[in-house]
Coordinates of N, CA and C in Angstrom, one line a residue:
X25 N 104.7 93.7 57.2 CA 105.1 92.5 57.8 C 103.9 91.9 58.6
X26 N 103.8 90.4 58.5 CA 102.6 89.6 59.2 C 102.8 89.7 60.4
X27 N 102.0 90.3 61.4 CA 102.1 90.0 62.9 C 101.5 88.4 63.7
X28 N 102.3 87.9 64.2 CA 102.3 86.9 65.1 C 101.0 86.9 65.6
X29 N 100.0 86.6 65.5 CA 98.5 86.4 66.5 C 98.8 85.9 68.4
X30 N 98.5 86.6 69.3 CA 98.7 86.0 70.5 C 97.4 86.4 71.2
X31 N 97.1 85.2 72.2 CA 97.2 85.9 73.5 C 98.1 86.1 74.9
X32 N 97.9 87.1 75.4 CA 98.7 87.5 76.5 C 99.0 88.1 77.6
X33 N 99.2 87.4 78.7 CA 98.7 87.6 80.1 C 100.3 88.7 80.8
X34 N 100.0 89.7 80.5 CA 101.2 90.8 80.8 C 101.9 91.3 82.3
X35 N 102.1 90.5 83.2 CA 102.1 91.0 84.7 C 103.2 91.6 84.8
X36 N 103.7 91.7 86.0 CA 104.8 92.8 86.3 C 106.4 92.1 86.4
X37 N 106.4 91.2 86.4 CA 107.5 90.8 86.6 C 107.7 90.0 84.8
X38 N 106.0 89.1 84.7 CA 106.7 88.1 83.1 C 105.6 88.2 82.8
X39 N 106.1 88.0 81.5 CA 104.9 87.6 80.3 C 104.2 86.5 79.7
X40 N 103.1 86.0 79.8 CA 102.8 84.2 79.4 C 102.1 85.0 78.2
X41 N 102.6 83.5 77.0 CA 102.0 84.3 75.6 C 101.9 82.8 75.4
X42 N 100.4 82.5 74.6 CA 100.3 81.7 73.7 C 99.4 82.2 72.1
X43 N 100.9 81.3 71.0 CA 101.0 81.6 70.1 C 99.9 80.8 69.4
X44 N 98.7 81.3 68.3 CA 97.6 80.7 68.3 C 97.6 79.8 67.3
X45 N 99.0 80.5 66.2 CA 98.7 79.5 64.8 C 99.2 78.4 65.4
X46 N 100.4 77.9 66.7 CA 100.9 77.0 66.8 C 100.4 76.3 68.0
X47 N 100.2 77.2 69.1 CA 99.3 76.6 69.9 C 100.9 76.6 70.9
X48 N 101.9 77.4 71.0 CA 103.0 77.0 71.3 C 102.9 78.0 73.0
X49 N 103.0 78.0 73.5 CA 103.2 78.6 75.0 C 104.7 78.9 75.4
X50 N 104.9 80.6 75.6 CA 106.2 80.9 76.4 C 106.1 81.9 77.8
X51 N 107.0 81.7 78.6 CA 107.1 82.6 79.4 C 108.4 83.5 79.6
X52 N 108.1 85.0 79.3 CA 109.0 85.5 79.4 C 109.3 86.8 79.8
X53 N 110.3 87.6 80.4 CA 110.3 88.7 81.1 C 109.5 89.7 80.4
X54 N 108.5 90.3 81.6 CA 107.7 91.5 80.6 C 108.3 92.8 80.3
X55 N 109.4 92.9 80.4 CA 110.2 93.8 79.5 C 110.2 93.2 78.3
X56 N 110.8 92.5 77.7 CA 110.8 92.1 76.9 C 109.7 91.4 76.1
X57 N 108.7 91.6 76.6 CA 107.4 91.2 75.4 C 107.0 92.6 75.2
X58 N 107.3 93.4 76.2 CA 106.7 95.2 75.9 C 107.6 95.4 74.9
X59 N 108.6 95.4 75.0 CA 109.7 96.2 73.7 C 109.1 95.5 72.7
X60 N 108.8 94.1 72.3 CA 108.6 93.2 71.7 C 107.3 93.6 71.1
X61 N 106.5 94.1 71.5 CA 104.8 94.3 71.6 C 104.3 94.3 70.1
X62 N 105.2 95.1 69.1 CA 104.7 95.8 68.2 C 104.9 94.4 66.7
X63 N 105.3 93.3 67.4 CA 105.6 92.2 66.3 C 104.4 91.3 66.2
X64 N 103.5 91.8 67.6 CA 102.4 90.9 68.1 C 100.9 91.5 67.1
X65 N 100.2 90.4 66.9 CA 98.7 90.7 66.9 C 98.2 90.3 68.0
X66 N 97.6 91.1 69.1 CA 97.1 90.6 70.1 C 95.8 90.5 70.5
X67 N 95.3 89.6 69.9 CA 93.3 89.0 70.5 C 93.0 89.1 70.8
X68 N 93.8 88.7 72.5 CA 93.0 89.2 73.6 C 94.1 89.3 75.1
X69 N 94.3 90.2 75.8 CA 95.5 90.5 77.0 C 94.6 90.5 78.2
X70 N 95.9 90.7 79.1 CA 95.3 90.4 80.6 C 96.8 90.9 81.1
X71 N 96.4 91.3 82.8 CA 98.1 91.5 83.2 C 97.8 93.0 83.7
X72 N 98.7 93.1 84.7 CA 99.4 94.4 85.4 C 99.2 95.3 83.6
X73 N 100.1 94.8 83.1 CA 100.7 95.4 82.0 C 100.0 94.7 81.1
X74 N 98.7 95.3 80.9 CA 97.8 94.9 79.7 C 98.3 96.0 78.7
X75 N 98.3 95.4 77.6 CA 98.7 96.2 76.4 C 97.6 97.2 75.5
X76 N 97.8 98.1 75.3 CA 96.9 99.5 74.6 C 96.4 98.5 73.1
X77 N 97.2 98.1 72.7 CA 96.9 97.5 71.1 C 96.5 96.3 70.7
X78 N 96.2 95.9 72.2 CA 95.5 95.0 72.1 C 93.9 94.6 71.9
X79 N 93.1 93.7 71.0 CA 92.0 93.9 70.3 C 90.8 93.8 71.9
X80 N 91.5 93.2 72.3 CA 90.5 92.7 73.6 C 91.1 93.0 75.2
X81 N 90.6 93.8 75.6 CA 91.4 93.8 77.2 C 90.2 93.1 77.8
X82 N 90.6 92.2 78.7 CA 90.5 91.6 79.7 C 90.6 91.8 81.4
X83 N 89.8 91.8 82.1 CA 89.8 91.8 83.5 C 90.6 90.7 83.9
X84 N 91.6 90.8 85.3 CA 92.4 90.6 85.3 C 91.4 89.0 86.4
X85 N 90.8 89.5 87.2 CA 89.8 88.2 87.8 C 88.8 87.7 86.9
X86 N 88.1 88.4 85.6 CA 87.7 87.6 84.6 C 88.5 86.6 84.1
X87 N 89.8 87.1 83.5 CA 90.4 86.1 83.1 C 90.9 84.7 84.0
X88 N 91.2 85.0 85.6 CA 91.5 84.0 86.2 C 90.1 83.3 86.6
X89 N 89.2 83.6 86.6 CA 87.6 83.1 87.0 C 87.4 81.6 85.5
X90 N 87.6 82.7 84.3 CA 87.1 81.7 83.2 C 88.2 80.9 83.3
X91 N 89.5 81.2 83.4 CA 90.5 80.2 82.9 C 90.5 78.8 84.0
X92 N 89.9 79.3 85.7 CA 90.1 78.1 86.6 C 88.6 77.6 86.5
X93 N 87.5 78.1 85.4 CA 86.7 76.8 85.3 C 86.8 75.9 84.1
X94 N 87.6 76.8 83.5 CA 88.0 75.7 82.6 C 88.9 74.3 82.6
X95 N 89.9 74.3 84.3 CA 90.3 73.5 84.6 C 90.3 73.0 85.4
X96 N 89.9 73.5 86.5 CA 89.0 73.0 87.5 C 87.5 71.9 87.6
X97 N 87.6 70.8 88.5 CA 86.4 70.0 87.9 C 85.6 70.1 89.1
X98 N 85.5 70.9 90.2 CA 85.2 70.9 90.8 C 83.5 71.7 91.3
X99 N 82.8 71.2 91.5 CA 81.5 72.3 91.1 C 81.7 73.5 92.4
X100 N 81.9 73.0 93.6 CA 82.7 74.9 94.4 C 83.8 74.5 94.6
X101 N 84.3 75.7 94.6 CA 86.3 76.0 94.5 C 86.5 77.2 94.6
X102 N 87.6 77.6 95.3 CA 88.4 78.8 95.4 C 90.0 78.5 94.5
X103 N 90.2 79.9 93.5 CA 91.6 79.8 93.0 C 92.3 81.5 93.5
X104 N 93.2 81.0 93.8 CA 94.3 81.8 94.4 C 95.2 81.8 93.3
X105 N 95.1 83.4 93.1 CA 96.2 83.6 92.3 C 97.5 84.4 92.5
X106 N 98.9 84.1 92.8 CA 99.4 84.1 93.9 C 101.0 85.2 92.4
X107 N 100.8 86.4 92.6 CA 101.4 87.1 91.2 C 102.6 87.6 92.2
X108 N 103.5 88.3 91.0 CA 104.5 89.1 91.6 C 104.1 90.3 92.6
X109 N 103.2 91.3 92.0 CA 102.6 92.2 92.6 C 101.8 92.1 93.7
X110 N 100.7 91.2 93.9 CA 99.1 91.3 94.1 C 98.7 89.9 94.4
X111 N 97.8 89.8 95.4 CA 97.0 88.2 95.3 C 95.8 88.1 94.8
X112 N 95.3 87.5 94.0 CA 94.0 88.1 93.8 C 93.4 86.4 93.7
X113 N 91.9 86.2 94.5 CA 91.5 85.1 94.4 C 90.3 85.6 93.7
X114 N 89.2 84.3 93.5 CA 88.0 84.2 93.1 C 87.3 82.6 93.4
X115 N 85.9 82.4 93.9 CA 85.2 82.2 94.4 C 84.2 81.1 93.7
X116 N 83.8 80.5 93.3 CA 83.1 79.3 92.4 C 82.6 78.6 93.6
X117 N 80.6 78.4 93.1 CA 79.8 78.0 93.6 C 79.0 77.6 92.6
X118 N 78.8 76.2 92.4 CA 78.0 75.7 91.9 C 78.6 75.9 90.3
X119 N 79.5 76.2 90.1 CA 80.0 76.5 88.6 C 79.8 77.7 88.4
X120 N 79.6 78.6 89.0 CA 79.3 80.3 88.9 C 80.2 81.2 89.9
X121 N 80.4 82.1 89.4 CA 81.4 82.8 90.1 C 80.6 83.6 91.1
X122 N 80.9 83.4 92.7 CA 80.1 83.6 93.8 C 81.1 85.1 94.7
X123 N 82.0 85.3 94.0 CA 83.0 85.9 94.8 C 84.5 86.6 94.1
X124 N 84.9 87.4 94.6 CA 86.4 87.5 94.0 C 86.8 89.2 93.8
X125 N 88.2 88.5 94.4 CA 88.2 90.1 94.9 C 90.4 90.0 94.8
X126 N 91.0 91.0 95.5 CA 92.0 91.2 95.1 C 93.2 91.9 96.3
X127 N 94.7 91.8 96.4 CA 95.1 92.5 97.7 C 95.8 92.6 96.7
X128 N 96.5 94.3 97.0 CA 97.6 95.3 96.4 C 98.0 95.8 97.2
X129 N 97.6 95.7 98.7 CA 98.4 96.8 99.6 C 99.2 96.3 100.4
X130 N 99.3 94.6 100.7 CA 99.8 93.9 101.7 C 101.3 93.2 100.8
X131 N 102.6 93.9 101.5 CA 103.7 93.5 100.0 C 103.9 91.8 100.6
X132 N 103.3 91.4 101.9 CA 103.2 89.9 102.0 C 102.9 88.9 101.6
X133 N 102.2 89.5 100.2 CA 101.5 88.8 99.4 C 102.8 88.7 98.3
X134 N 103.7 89.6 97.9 CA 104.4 89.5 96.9 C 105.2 88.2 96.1
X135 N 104.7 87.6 95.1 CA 105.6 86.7 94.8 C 107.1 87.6 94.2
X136 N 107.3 88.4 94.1 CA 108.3 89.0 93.7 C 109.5 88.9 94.7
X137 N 109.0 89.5 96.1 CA 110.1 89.3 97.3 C 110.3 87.9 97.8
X138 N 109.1 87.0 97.1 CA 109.6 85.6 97.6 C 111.0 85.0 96.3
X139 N 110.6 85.2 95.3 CA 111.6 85.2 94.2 C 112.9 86.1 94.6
X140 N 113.3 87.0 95.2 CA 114.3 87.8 95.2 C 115.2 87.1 96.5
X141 N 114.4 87.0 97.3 CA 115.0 85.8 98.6 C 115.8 85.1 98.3
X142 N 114.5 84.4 97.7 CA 115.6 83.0 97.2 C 116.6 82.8 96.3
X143 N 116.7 84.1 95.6 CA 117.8 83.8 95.0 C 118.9 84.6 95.3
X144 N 118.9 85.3 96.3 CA 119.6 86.0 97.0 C 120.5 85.0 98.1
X145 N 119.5 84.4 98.8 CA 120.0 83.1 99.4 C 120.5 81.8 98.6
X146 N 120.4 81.6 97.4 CA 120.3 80.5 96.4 C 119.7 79.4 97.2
X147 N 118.5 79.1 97.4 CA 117.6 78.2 97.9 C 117.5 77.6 97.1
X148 N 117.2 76.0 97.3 CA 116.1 75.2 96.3 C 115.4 74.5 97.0
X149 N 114.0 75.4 96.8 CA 112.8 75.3 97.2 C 112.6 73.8 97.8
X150 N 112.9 72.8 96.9 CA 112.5 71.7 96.7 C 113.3 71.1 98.2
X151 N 114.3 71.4 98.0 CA 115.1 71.3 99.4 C 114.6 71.6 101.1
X152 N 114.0 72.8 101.0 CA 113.5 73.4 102.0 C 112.8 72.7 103.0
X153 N 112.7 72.6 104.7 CA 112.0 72.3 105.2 C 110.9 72.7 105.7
X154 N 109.9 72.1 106.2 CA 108.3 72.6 106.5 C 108.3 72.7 108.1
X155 N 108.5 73.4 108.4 CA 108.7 74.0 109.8 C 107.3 74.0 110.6
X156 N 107.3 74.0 112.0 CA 106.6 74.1 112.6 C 105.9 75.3 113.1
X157 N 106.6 76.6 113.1 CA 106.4 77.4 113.3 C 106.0 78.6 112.0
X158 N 105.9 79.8 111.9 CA 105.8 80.8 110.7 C 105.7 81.6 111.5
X159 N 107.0 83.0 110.4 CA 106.9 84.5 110.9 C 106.0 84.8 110.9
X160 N 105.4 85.9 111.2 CA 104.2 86.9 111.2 C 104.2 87.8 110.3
X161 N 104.1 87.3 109.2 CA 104.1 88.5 108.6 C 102.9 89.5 108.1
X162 N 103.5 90.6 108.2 CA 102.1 91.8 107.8 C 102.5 92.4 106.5
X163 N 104.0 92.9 106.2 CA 103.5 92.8 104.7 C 105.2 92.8 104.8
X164 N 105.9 92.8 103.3 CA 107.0 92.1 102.8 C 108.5 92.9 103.6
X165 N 108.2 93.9 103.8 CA 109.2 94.8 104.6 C 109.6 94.2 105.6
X166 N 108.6 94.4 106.9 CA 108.7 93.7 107.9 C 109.0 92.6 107.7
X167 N 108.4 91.6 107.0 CA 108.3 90.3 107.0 C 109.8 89.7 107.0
X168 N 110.4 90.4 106.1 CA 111.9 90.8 105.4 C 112.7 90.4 106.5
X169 N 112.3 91.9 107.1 CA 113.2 92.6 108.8 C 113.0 91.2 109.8
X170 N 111.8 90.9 110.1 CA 112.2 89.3 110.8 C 112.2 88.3 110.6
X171 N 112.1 87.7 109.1 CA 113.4 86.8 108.6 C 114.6 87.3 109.0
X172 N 115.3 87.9 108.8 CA 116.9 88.7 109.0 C 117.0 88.4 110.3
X173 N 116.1 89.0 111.2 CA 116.5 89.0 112.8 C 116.1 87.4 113.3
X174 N 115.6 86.6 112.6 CA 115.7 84.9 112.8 C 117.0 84.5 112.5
X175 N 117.9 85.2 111.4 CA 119.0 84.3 111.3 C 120.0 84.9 112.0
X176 N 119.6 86.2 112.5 CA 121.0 86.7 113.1 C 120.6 85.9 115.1
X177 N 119.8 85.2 115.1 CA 119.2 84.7 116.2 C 119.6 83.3 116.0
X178 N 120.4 83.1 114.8 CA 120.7 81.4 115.1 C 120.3 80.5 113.7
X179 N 119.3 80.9 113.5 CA 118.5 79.9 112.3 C 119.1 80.1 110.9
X180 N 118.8 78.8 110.6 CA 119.5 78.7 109.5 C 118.7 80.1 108.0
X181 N 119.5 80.4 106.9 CA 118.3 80.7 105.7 C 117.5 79.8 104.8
X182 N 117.5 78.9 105.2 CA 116.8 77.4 105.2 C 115.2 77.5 105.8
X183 N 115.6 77.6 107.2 CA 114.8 77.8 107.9 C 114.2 79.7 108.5
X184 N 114.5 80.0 107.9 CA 114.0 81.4 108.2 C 113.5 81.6 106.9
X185 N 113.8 81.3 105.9 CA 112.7 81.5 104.7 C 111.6 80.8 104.3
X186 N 111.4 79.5 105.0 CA 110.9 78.6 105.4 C 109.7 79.0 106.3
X187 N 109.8 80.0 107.1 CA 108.7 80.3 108.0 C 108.2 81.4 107.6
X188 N 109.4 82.3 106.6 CA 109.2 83.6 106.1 C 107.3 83.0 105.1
X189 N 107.9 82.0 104.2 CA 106.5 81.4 103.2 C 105.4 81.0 104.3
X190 N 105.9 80.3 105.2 CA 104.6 79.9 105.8 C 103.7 81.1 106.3
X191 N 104.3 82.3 106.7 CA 103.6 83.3 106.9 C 102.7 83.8 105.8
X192 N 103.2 84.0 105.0 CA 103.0 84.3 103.4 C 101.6 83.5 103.1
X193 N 101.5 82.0 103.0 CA 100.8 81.5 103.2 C 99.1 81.4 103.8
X194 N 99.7 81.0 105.4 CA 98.9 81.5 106.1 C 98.3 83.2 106.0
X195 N 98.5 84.0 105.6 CA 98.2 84.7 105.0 C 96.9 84.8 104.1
X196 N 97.3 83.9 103.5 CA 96.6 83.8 101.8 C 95.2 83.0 101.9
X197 N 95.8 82.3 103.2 CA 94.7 81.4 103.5 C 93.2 82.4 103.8
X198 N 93.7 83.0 105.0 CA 93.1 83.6 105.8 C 92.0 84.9 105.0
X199 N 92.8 85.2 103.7 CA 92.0 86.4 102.7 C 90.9 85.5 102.1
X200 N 91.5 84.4 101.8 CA 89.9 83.8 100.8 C 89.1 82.9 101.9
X201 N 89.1 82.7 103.6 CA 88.2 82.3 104.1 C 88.7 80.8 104.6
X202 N 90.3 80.6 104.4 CA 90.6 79.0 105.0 C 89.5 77.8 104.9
X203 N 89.8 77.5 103.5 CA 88.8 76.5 102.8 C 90.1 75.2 103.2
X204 N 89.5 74.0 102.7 CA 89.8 73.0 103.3 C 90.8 72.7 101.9
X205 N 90.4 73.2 100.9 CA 91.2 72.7 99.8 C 91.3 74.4 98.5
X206 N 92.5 74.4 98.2 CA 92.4 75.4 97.4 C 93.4 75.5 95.9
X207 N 93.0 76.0 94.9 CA 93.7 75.7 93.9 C 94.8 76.8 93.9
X208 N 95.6 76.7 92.8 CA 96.9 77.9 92.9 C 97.1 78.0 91.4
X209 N 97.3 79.4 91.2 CA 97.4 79.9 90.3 C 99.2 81.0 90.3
X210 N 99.7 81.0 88.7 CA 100.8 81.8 88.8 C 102.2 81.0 88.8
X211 N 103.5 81.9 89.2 CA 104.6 81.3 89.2 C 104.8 80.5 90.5
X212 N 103.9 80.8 91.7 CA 104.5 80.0 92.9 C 104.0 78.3 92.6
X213 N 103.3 78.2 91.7 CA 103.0 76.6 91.7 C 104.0 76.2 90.9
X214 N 105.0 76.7 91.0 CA 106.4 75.3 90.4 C 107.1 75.8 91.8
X215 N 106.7 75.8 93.3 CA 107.9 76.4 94.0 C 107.6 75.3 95.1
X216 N 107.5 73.8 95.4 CA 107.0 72.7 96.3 C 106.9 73.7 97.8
X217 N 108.4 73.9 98.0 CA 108.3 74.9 99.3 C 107.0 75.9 100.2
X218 N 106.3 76.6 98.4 CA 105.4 77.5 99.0 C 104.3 76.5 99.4
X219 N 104.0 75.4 98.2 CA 102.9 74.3 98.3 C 102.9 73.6 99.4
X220 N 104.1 73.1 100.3 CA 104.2 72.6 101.5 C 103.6 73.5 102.9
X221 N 103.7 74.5 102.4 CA 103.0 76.0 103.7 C 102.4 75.6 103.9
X222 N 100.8 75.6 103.1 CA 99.3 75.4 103.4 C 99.1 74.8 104.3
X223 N 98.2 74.8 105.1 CA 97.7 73.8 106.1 C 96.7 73.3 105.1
X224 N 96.2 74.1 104.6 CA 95.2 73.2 103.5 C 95.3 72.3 102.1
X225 N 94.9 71.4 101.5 CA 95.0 71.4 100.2 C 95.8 71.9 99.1
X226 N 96.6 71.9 98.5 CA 97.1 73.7 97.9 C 97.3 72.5 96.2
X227 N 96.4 72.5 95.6 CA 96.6 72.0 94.2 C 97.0 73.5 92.9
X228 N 98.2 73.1 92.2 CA 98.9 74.1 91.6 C 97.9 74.0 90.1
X229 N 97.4 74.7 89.3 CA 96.9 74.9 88.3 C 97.5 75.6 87.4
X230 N 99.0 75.6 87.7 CA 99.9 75.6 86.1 C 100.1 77.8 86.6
X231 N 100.9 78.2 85.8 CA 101.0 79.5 85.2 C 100.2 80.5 84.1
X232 N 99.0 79.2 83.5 CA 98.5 79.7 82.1 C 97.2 79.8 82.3
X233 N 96.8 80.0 83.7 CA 95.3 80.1 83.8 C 94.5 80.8 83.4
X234 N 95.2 82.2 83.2 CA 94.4 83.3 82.8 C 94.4 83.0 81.1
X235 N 95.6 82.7 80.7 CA 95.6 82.5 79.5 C 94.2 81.0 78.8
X236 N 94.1 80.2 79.8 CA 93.1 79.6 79.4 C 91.6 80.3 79.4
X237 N 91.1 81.0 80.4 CA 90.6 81.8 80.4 C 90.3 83.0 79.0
X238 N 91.3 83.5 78.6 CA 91.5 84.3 77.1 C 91.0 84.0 75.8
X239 N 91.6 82.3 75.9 CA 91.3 81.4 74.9 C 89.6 81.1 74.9
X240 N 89.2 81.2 75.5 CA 87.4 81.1 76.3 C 86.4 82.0 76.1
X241 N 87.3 83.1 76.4 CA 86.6 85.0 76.4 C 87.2 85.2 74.6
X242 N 88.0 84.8 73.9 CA 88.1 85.1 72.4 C 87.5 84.1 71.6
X243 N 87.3 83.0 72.1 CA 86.3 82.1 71.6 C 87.7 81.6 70.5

């Protein structure tokens, strides 16, 4: 049987695949592109969950480096790439990669516990206010624990998940050096709420950056 040509950016929570004869792009649970795996030809991968059979593995900030200068027009720039797991940024100077590096130990960083919140609470982001203040957070546990102790203190879950991101945030800011403007990479750039945090800049660069990136590194 003909296998499907892809590339595909494998993280821990979802899978971004673009299909090459069509040029078609999906996103979908990475369970299900793993079970899936064996229907794929795959060119070139990236991801938590980079795939063994695949022809090309990919660094996981290579592929976010090449894919945000591919879309980025800026000659210096920082892209934040903001995952289920992990934050991992990188650094552009002069059109060259000057920097870039990665956090796995801080669960503050988690897009995963910011997704489980909200739908725990059924939030819509879009709804949410931009508060004045932000929790402290040090990493997703705690961060968790005083959200909870904000609402049993009065505050709405409106507003205590609302400071819970701005922490999150400010955070994020603070690892890549609180630039005045910064790009975003991943699932939190369709979430306005997280984009409203920033005290900086925070321009969203889609979910498919790494995959642009792939398309670059496979030529």
């Amino acid at each position: 049987m003909k296998k499907t040509p892809v590339l595909a950016d494998c993280g821990t929570s979802y899978a971004k695949i673009e299909y090459l004869e069509s040029g078609r792009r999906r996103i979908v649970p990475a369970r299900e592109f793993l079970r899936d795996a064996g229907r794929y030809e795959i060119i070139a991968s990236t991801g938590h969950n980079q795939l063994k059979n695949s022809r090309r593995a990919v660094n996981e900030l290579v592929a976010l480096a090449e894919g945000a200068l591919s879309l980025a027009p800026d000659r210096d720039f920082t892209v934040l790439d903001c995952g289920a797991r992990d934050v991992k940024y990188v650094q552009v100077r002069n059109r060259r990669v000057a920097g870039m590096d990665w956090n796995t130990e801080c669960g503050a960083f988690s897009g995963q516990v910011i997704e489980l919140l909200q739908r725990y609470f059924d939030l819509d982001p879009a709804a949410l206010p931009r508060p004045a203040a932000r929790l402290p957070v040090v990493c997703g546990v705690l961060g968790m624990t005083a959200m909870f102790d904000l609402i049993s203190h009065g505050a709405t879950h409106e507003e205590a998940f609302a400071q819970f991101l701005r922490g999150i945030a400010f955070n994020c800011e603070r690892l890549v050096g609180r630039p005045e403007k910064l790009y975003l990479s991943g699932g939190l750039c369709s979430n306005p709420a997280f984009l409203r945090s920033f005290s900086c800049e925070a321009v969203p660069l889609g979910r498919f950056v790494p995959i642009e990136g792939l398309r670059k590194i496979a030529g």
